[in-house]
Amino acid sequence: MGGHLNGNHLLFLGQGMLWTFGLSVIALGGGGIAGFIVALCRVSPSRWLRIASGAYVQLIQGMPLLVIMFLAYFGLAAIGVQVSPLAAVGASLTVYVSAYLGEIWRGCIRSVPRPQWEAAEGLALSRAQRMRMVILPQAVRIATPPTVGFMVQIIKNTSLASVVGFVELTRAGQIINNSLFEPFLIYSIIALVYFVLCFPISRLSHRLERRGGAARETLTPA
Amino acid sequence: MPEIAAINQKANQAGIGPATAPASPVVMLKDVHKSFGSLKVLDGVSFEVGRGEVTVIIGRSGSGKSTALRCIDRFERINSGEILVCGHRVDDPGLDLRALRQDVGIVFQSYNLFPHLTIEQNIILAPCAVKRVPKPAAKELARRVLAQVGLEDKLHAYPEQLSGGQQQRAAIARSLAMQPKVMLFDEVTSALDPELTGEVLKVIERLAADGMTMVMVTHEMGFARGIADQIVFMHRGRVHEAGPPEMLASPRTPELSQFVGAGL
């Protein structure tokens, strides 16, 4: 029972919030790049690449993020590879996010109608050009809502980093609560901070959807 | 084109260059077989299209006419037979697909314009990316081909802002911008009402008058009769009857007779 919530506590929470933010950036940056590669492999003309990337996705999606973090931090240490909590958490989130985003984006690429591929093919565009100029721009529009939904999920999931000793927002809240014992107040503050982090992203998604769909909305009847 | 003929002749004598004699057809199918699984779609199809000729393929749904057309641009691989298009051996597994597709333009039933690009961007995409045409020249080209199909004013519109007929004309313009040696039309008016069909057919007629080599699959029998140099009637995966458009007036086989009768 260590008194009342004061400036130092808030500063501590602020630091935790910065880590939550930082981990989210690492997860979505690293996982986004790796997920993009996974998605391209999943739709590759090479059978081998499709099978390998499919197996990767299945394997990672079958594991809880918590276990991946345990493996990366304690598991690797046990076989002699010492990694910092930041490296372990960053790698775990990247791997985890890449499997999900890779699969979401594979579906978006696949959902661009087949005739669009054929039209691009008929114009003699190379496979890379078809992908870059015709398919991906259309896939991005389809991908925006599920991707943003998943981003929000990941921001909240960074709280699992506390298990390897990482003091992010949730862990910071726990520590403060251990001394103040004001769980309702403190966890309400934490919930609010998570909301403040996630809400703008949801808003952004709506705006992106509207901009991407501009041509669609000014449709004139045929 | 005497000088081209002479060059071809020289090339043939020297044993180099494509194996096309000057008078050889632009498109040639010889005994083409194609199955989807156990379903035989093409069962020994042969026909030829000469330079500047318009060949119209007719037949019932499921007769294999669209598949035959798609084989010409290698959208379908054939099981056996020979296809020669503008000197490209289409049945050769080592075929340079992009070279073939620079010589062949294809227009589909569903237009397939790229919805995220304006009409101008749709048109200049391939010339810029494939032929490395500089952007200003490509834009000039876009204006020209759009004028050819009567859509100069739609340069900056998005496909969805156009009617079906306009979209199909824009798709034709997009193909023309690649300056193909032969154009393929796969039931390009089947999704359009009669009025819009008319405006698209007019564009195709003008192309034919300008000497474009064309192969088209269509259900517009009147149009086929007017424009075709050669009619190919397909039935059950075979060329059942082929000849000048006059053959529609006096069919030799009961199948064509029935088909024409039903169409009138």
XYZ file of C-alpha atoms in Angstrom:
486
model
C 0.000 0.000 0.000
C 2.379 2.671 -1.257
C 0.233 5.774 -1.340
C -1.365 7.407 -4.351
C -0.818 7.468 -8.051
C 1.743 10.186 -8.735
C 3.757 11.698 -11.545
C 6.477 9.103 -11.309
C 3.945 6.321 -11.786
C 2.562 8.057 -14.830
C 6.067 8.535 -16.191
C 6.667 4.815 -15.716
C 3.433 4.026 -17.526
C 4.472 6.411 -20.263
C 7.703 4.503 -20.714
C 5.761 1.280 -20.887
C 3.513 2.806 -23.477
C 6.516 3.795 -25.564
C 7.722 0.183 -25.465
C 4.317 -1.096 -26.466
C 4.401 1.354 -29.339
C 7.967 0.365 -30.245
C 7.212 -3.352 -30.140
C 4.181 -2.790 -32.351
C 6.308 -0.943 -34.871
C 8.861 -3.769 -34.863
C 6.130 -6.409 -35.160
C 4.326 -4.699 -38.002
C 7.452 -3.487 -39.790
C 9.367 -6.756 -39.565
C 6.258 -8.909 -39.847
C 4.972 -6.797 -42.724
C 8.141 -7.208 -44.774
C 8.467 -10.907 -43.958
C 4.727 -11.400 -44.495
C 4.935 -9.800 -47.914
C 7.673 -12.253 -48.874
C 5.604 -15.128 -47.472
C 2.570 -13.973 -49.499
C 4.622 -13.810 -52.701
C 5.988 -17.289 -52.015
C 2.465 -18.586 -51.394
C 1.362 -17.506 -54.890
C 4.677 -18.316 -56.569
C 4.717 -20.417 -59.739
C 7.331 -22.576 -58.014
C 5.683 -25.547 -56.343
C 8.551 -25.886 -53.928
C 8.226 -22.304 -52.692
C 4.457 -22.689 -52.304
C 4.828 -25.851 -50.260
C 7.629 -24.485 -48.070
C 5.840 -21.211 -47.344
C 2.555 -23.056 -46.765
C 4.242 -25.313 -44.217
C 5.762 -22.274 -42.489
C 2.363 -20.609 -42.201
C 0.710 -23.775 -40.866
C 3.473 -24.329 -38.325
C 3.483 -20.772 -36.958
C -0.296 -20.425 -36.938
C -0.442 -23.618 -34.896
C 1.634 -22.130 -32.078
C 0.594 -19.616 -29.439
C 2.618 -16.399 -29.595
C 3.469 -16.962 -25.948
C 5.181 -20.263 -26.755
C 7.093 -18.698 -29.634
C 8.402 -16.071 -27.219
C 9.380 -18.709 -24.650
C 11.189 -20.613 -27.374
C 13.010 -17.556 -28.653
C 14.103 -16.360 -25.240
C 14.465 -19.356 -22.910
C 14.709 -22.061 -25.574
C 17.537 -20.482 -27.525
C 19.364 -19.625 -24.302
C 19.193 -23.277 -23.248
C 21.014 -24.367 -26.401
C 23.645 -21.713 -25.921
C 22.319 -18.828 -28.006
C 22.010 -15.799 -25.776
C 19.533 -13.237 -27.018
C 18.362 -10.030 -25.398
C 14.670 -9.795 -24.486
C 14.250 -7.159 -27.170
C 15.776 -9.362 -29.867
C 13.773 -12.393 -28.729
C 10.485 -10.489 -28.605
C 11.181 -8.670 -31.868
C 11.987 -11.900 -33.685
C 8.994 -13.722 -32.193
C 6.571 -10.995 -33.188
C 8.067 -10.771 -36.673
C 7.725 -14.503 -37.222
C 4.219 -14.616 -35.798
C 2.942 -11.596 -37.715
C 4.549 -12.719 -40.985
C 2.632 -15.994 -40.942
C -0.718 -14.270 -40.453
C -0.163 -11.315 -42.764
C 1.341 -13.640 -45.370
C -1.818 -15.701 -45.348
C -4.166 -12.693 -45.306
C -2.312 -11.118 -48.218
C -2.156 -14.358 -50.162
C -5.947 -14.422 -50.040
C -6.131 -10.794 -51.193
C -3.789 -11.424 -54.124
C -5.811 -14.502 -55.050
C -9.076 -12.604 -54.890
C -8.096 -10.245 -57.702
C -10.203 -11.725 -60.509
C -8.437 -14.203 -62.755
C -9.282 -12.229 -65.946
C -7.168 -9.345 -64.660
C -4.141 -11.641 -64.777
C -5.079 -12.764 -68.254
C -5.553 -9.233 -69.547
C -2.139 -8.284 -68.193
C -0.646 -11.426 -69.668
C -2.235 -10.693 -73.029
C -0.478 -7.311 -72.996
C 2.899 -9.072 -72.748
C 3.664 -7.839 -69.229
C 6.181 -10.015 -67.403
C 5.096 -11.825 -64.268
C 6.787 -9.265 -62.049
C 5.180 -6.403 -63.955
C 1.747 -8.029 -63.761
C 2.166 -8.392 -60.032
C 3.486 -4.890 -59.424
C 1.346 -2.864 -61.810
C -1.918 -4.756 -62.031
C -2.453 -7.245 -59.212
C -0.864 -5.701 -56.107
C -2.529 -2.271 -56.440
C -5.896 -4.025 -56.528
C -4.929 -6.456 -53.773
C -3.895 -3.594 -51.478
C -7.401 -2.158 -51.603
C -8.863 -5.530 -50.673
C -6.201 -6.088 -48.017
C -6.615 -2.851 -46.080
C -9.496 -3.732 -43.735
C -8.258 -7.204 -42.659
C -4.689 -5.930 -42.321
C -5.707 -3.077 -40.065
C -7.891 -5.393 -38.031
C -4.899 -7.612 -37.513
C -2.633 -4.650 -36.660
C -4.921 -3.710 -33.797
C -4.758 -7.313 -32.625
C -0.964 -7.237 -32.645
C -0.701 -3.991 -30.683
C -2.681 -5.674 -27.934
C -0.667 -8.902 -28.206
C 2.612 -7.105 -27.520
C 1.545 -7.344 -23.868
C 2.790 -10.943 -23.963
C 6.340 -9.579 -24.106
C 6.088 -9.142 -20.347
C 6.687 -12.891 -19.916
C 10.345 -12.523 -20.856
C 10.786 -9.597 -18.522
C 9.905 -6.840 -20.924
C 8.359 -3.833 -19.198
C 5.811 -2.664 -21.700
C 2.487 -1.068 -20.903
C 0.725 -4.023 -19.280
C 3.756 -5.046 -17.241
C 4.315 -1.457 -16.131
C 0.728 -1.376 -14.949
C 1.176 -4.618 -13.025
C 4.280 -3.293 -11.303
C 2.571 -0.088 -10.254
C -0.469 -1.981 -9.085
C 1.728 -4.219 -6.955
C 2.743 -1.188 -4.941
C -0.494 0.835 -5.007
C -3.108 -1.899 -5.155
C -5.613 0.124 -7.126
C -6.387 -2.402 -9.854
C -9.572 -0.771 -11.132
C -7.980 2.629 -11.584
C -4.707 1.393 -12.987
C -6.081 -1.177 -15.385
C -8.655 1.335 -16.554
C -5.830 3.704 -17.397
C -4.010 0.894 -19.228
C -7.128 -0.057 -21.165
C -7.606 3.568 -22.137
C -4.018 3.857 -23.359
C -4.416 0.736 -25.523
C -7.593 2.203 -26.919
C -5.836 5.477 -27.711
C -3.127 3.534 -29.545
C -5.565 1.425 -31.551
C -8.345 3.883 -32.321
C -6.428 6.105 -34.780
C -5.474 2.999 -36.743
C -9.083 1.975 -37.109
C -9.910 5.502 -38.250
C -7.047 5.431 -40.727
C -8.412 2.213 -42.154
C -11.763 3.845 -42.828
C -10.097 6.760 -44.574
C -7.903 4.501 -46.689
C -10.900 2.473 -47.713
C -12.756 5.561 -48.775
C -9.826 6.958 -50.749
C -9.119 3.621 -52.406
C -12.750 3.277 -53.345
C -13.144 6.769 -54.813
C -13.651 5.553 -58.361
C -16.182 3.028 -57.166
C -18.334 5.596 -55.449
C -18.616 7.924 -58.425
C -19.892 5.085 -60.538
C -22.270 6.217 -63.241
C -24.822 3.716 -64.460
C -23.850 1.895 -67.624
C 5.528 -5.264 -99.396
C 8.069 -6.495 -101.937
C 11.113 -5.644 -99.851
C 9.836 -7.658 -96.874
C 9.172 -10.565 -99.165
C 12.696 -10.333 -100.511
C 14.164 -10.221 -97.027
C 12.104 -13.201 -95.975
C 13.219 -15.092 -99.019
C 16.847 -14.327 -98.319
C 16.431 -15.330 -94.707
C 14.854 -18.597 -95.747
C 17.593 -19.314 -98.273
C 20.229 -18.619 -95.649
C 18.422 -20.992 -93.322
C 17.915 -18.273 -90.714
C 14.925 -16.320 -89.578
C 11.472 -17.690 -88.889
C 10.236 -20.467 -91.089
C 7.599 -18.254 -92.664
C 7.448 -17.984 -96.391
C 6.187 -14.560 -97.554
C 2.768 -15.911 -98.390
C 2.502 -17.986 -95.229
C -0.527 -17.384 -93.029
C -0.380 -15.107 -89.978
C -2.167 -17.746 -87.917
C -2.110 -21.453 -88.643
C -3.626 -24.272 -86.615
C -2.903 -27.807 -87.738
C -4.582 -30.846 -86.239
C -4.844 -29.242 -82.791
C -6.023 -31.451 -79.951
C -6.869 -30.217 -76.491
C -8.554 -31.893 -73.534
C -9.559 -30.654 -70.132
C -9.138 -33.843 -68.140
C -11.218 -36.463 -69.914
C -13.224 -33.844 -71.799
C -12.082 -33.460 -75.397
C -12.482 -29.807 -76.305
C -10.518 -29.612 -79.537
C -10.401 -32.741 -81.651
C -8.164 -32.049 -84.599
C -8.774 -28.399 -85.425
C -7.069 -26.908 -88.479
C -7.498 -23.540 -90.154
C -5.401 -20.701 -91.484
C -5.714 -16.932 -91.414
C -3.920 -14.889 -94.050
C -2.554 -11.384 -93.648
C -5.318 -8.791 -93.504
C -7.998 -11.453 -93.355
C -10.893 -11.613 -90.950
C -11.774 -15.081 -89.734
C -14.928 -15.536 -87.721
C -15.377 -18.669 -85.644
C -18.979 -19.604 -84.996
C -20.630 -22.528 -83.295
C -22.746 -23.530 -80.323
C -21.635 -22.990 -76.746
C -19.221 -25.760 -75.857
C -18.161 -26.379 -79.446
C -14.600 -25.356 -78.570
C -14.507 -22.044 -80.413
C -13.320 -19.927 -77.500
C -10.746 -22.547 -76.552
C -9.417 -22.565 -80.111
C -9.059 -18.799 -79.966
C -7.333 -18.888 -76.582
C -4.867 -21.493 -77.844
C -3.648 -18.992 -80.445
C -2.401 -16.688 -77.672
C -1.271 -19.670 -75.571
C -3.784 -19.048 -72.808
C -4.405 -22.774 -73.182
C -1.688 -25.311 -73.870
C -2.527 -27.857 -76.507
C -2.007 -31.608 -76.197
C -0.909 -32.168 -79.774
C -0.849 -30.470 -83.126
C 0.830 -27.359 -84.428
C 0.081 -23.671 -84.012
C 2.076 -21.042 -85.825
C 1.349 -17.375 -85.133
C 3.364 -14.586 -86.782
C 6.323 -16.923 -87.022
C 6.064 -18.086 -83.387
C 5.745 -21.812 -82.788
C 3.031 -21.603 -80.147
C 3.115 -25.354 -79.425
C 6.840 -25.181 -78.663
C 7.392 -25.405 -74.885
C 10.337 -23.030 -75.214
C 8.166 -20.358 -76.833
C 8.982 -16.754 -75.936
C 5.530 -15.948 -74.559
C 6.099 -12.215 -74.264
C 7.290 -11.977 -77.863
C 4.178 -13.832 -79.003
C 1.924 -11.557 -76.991
C 3.506 -8.438 -78.396
C 2.412 -9.629 -81.825
C -1.051 -10.760 -80.739
C -3.709 -8.516 -79.206
C -6.609 -10.135 -77.369
C -9.912 -8.635 -76.241
C -12.178 -10.519 -73.858
C -15.877 -10.723 -73.267
C -15.564 -9.061 -69.851
C -13.355 -6.135 -71.056
C -10.901 -6.650 -68.174
C -9.757 -3.057 -67.973
C -7.640 -2.418 -64.888
C -10.071 -0.748 -62.467
C -7.420 1.119 -60.465
C -6.104 2.978 -63.510
C -7.600 5.648 -65.750
C -8.236 4.799 -69.385
C -5.049 6.591 -70.374
C -3.033 4.710 -67.750
C -4.622 1.446 -68.888
C -3.472 2.134 -72.415
C 0.070 3.362 -71.794
C 0.897 0.698 -69.190
C 2.074 -2.018 -71.548
C 3.752 0.169 -74.190
C 5.787 1.862 -71.442
C 6.567 -1.286 -69.462
C 7.098 -3.749 -72.288
C 8.234 -1.686 -75.259
C 9.917 1.073 -73.238
C 8.017 3.774 -75.100
C 8.739 7.119 -73.368
C 5.757 8.489 -71.483
C 4.990 11.517 -73.708
C 5.055 9.346 -76.818
C 2.870 6.754 -75.107
C 0.344 9.432 -74.141
C 0.256 10.621 -77.725
C -0.312 7.003 -78.750
C -3.134 6.713 -76.216
C -4.844 9.738 -77.696
C -4.521 8.250 -81.172
C -5.903 4.801 -80.370
C -8.719 6.312 -78.324
C -9.645 8.495 -81.290
C -9.709 5.323 -83.357
C -12.424 3.914 -81.112
C -14.172 7.255 -80.647
C -13.323 7.819 -76.972
C -10.899 10.773 -77.076
C -12.824 12.472 -74.293
C -12.510 9.550 -71.859
C -8.728 9.742 -71.426
C -8.913 10.523 -67.720
C -12.016 8.564 -66.796
C -11.879 5.402 -64.726
C -13.247 2.218 -66.299
C -16.224 2.158 -63.947
C -17.340 5.562 -65.169
C -17.841 4.161 -68.675
C -20.678 2.143 -70.152
C -20.031 -1.457 -71.136
C -19.682 -0.552 -74.781
C -17.257 2.241 -73.983
C -15.238 -0.060 -71.738
C -15.001 -2.630 -74.499
C -13.891 0.010 -76.989
C -11.284 1.209 -74.498
C -10.096 -2.391 -74.131
C -9.740 -2.602 -77.907
C -7.766 0.654 -77.871
C -5.526 -0.745 -75.132
C -4.731 -3.732 -77.333
C -4.156 -1.550 -80.383
C -1.609 0.536 -78.498
C 0.714 -2.470 -78.546
C 0.490 -2.420 -82.345
C -0.263 -6.114 -82.704
C -0.010 -7.959 -86.002
C -3.176 -9.901 -85.312
C -6.148 -9.230 -83.046
C -8.231 -11.872 -81.299
C -11.771 -11.075 -80.155
C -13.389 -13.520 -77.763
C -17.162 -12.895 -77.787
C -16.509 -9.236 -77.180
C -20.143 -8.179 -77.497
C -21.792 -10.999 -75.562
C -22.107 -8.902 -72.407
C -23.629 -5.898 -74.201
C -27.139 -4.871 -75.195
C -27.868 -4.440 -78.927
C -27.190 -0.711 -79.000
C -23.823 -1.001 -77.277
C -23.022 -4.064 -79.382
C -23.479 -1.898 -82.458
C -20.916 0.699 -81.392
C -18.321 -1.982 -80.635
C -18.922 -3.790 -83.917
C -18.510 -0.507 -85.785
C -15.045 -0.131 -84.274
C -14.144 -3.669 -85.311
C -15.446 -3.047 -88.826
C -13.222 -0.007 -89.137
C -10.228 -2.053 -87.992
C -10.991 -4.657 -90.625
C -11.250 -1.961 -93.265
C -7.822 -0.704 -92.199
C -6.428 -4.151 -92.981
C -5.995 -5.597 -89.473
C -5.716 -9.384 -89.373
C -8.383 -10.660 -87.007
C -9.793 -13.834 -85.556
C -13.050 -13.477 -83.709
C -15.529 -15.639 -81.918
C -19.002 -14.163 -82.083
C -22.687 -14.941 -82.000
C -23.529 -11.938 -84.184
C -24.316 -13.832 -87.377
C -25.262 -10.823 -89.455
C -22.052 -9.111 -88.518
C -20.040 -12.263 -89.237
C -21.546 -12.471 -92.692
C -20.699 -8.852 -93.424
C -17.153 -8.727 -92.151
C -15.669 -12.205 -92.562
C -13.319 -13.336 -95.294
C -13.595 -16.789 -93.836
C -16.116 -18.467 -91.582
C -15.102 -21.410 -89.434
C -18.052 -23.367 -88.084
C -17.060 -25.501 -85.127
C -19.019 -28.456 -83.857
C -17.962 -30.864 -81.106
C -14.351 -29.735 -81.129
C -13.915 -29.994 -84.881
C -14.059 -27.617 -87.802
C -17.298 -28.860 -89.246
C -17.434 -26.492 -92.186
C -15.231 -23.622 -93.286
C -15.378 -21.255 -96.188
C -16.407 -17.802 -97.386
C -19.397 -16.162 -95.691
C -21.631 -17.234 -98.580
C -21.561 -20.738 -97.109
C -23.982 -19.516 -94.437
C -26.624 -19.106 -97.121
C -26.216 -22.646 -98.404
C -24.923 -24.915 -95.634
C -23.599 -28.278 -96.742
C -24.116 -30.009 -93.405
C -27.319 -30.362 -91.380
C -25.496 -29.095 -88.263
C -24.614 -25.754 -89.829
C -28.018 -25.554 -91.416
C -29.603 -26.036 -88.020
C -27.229 -23.571 -86.361
C -27.870 -20.876 -88.951
C -31.583 -21.564 -88.851
C -31.637 -21.146 -85.098
C -29.666 -17.929 -85.369
C -32.103 -16.241 -87.710
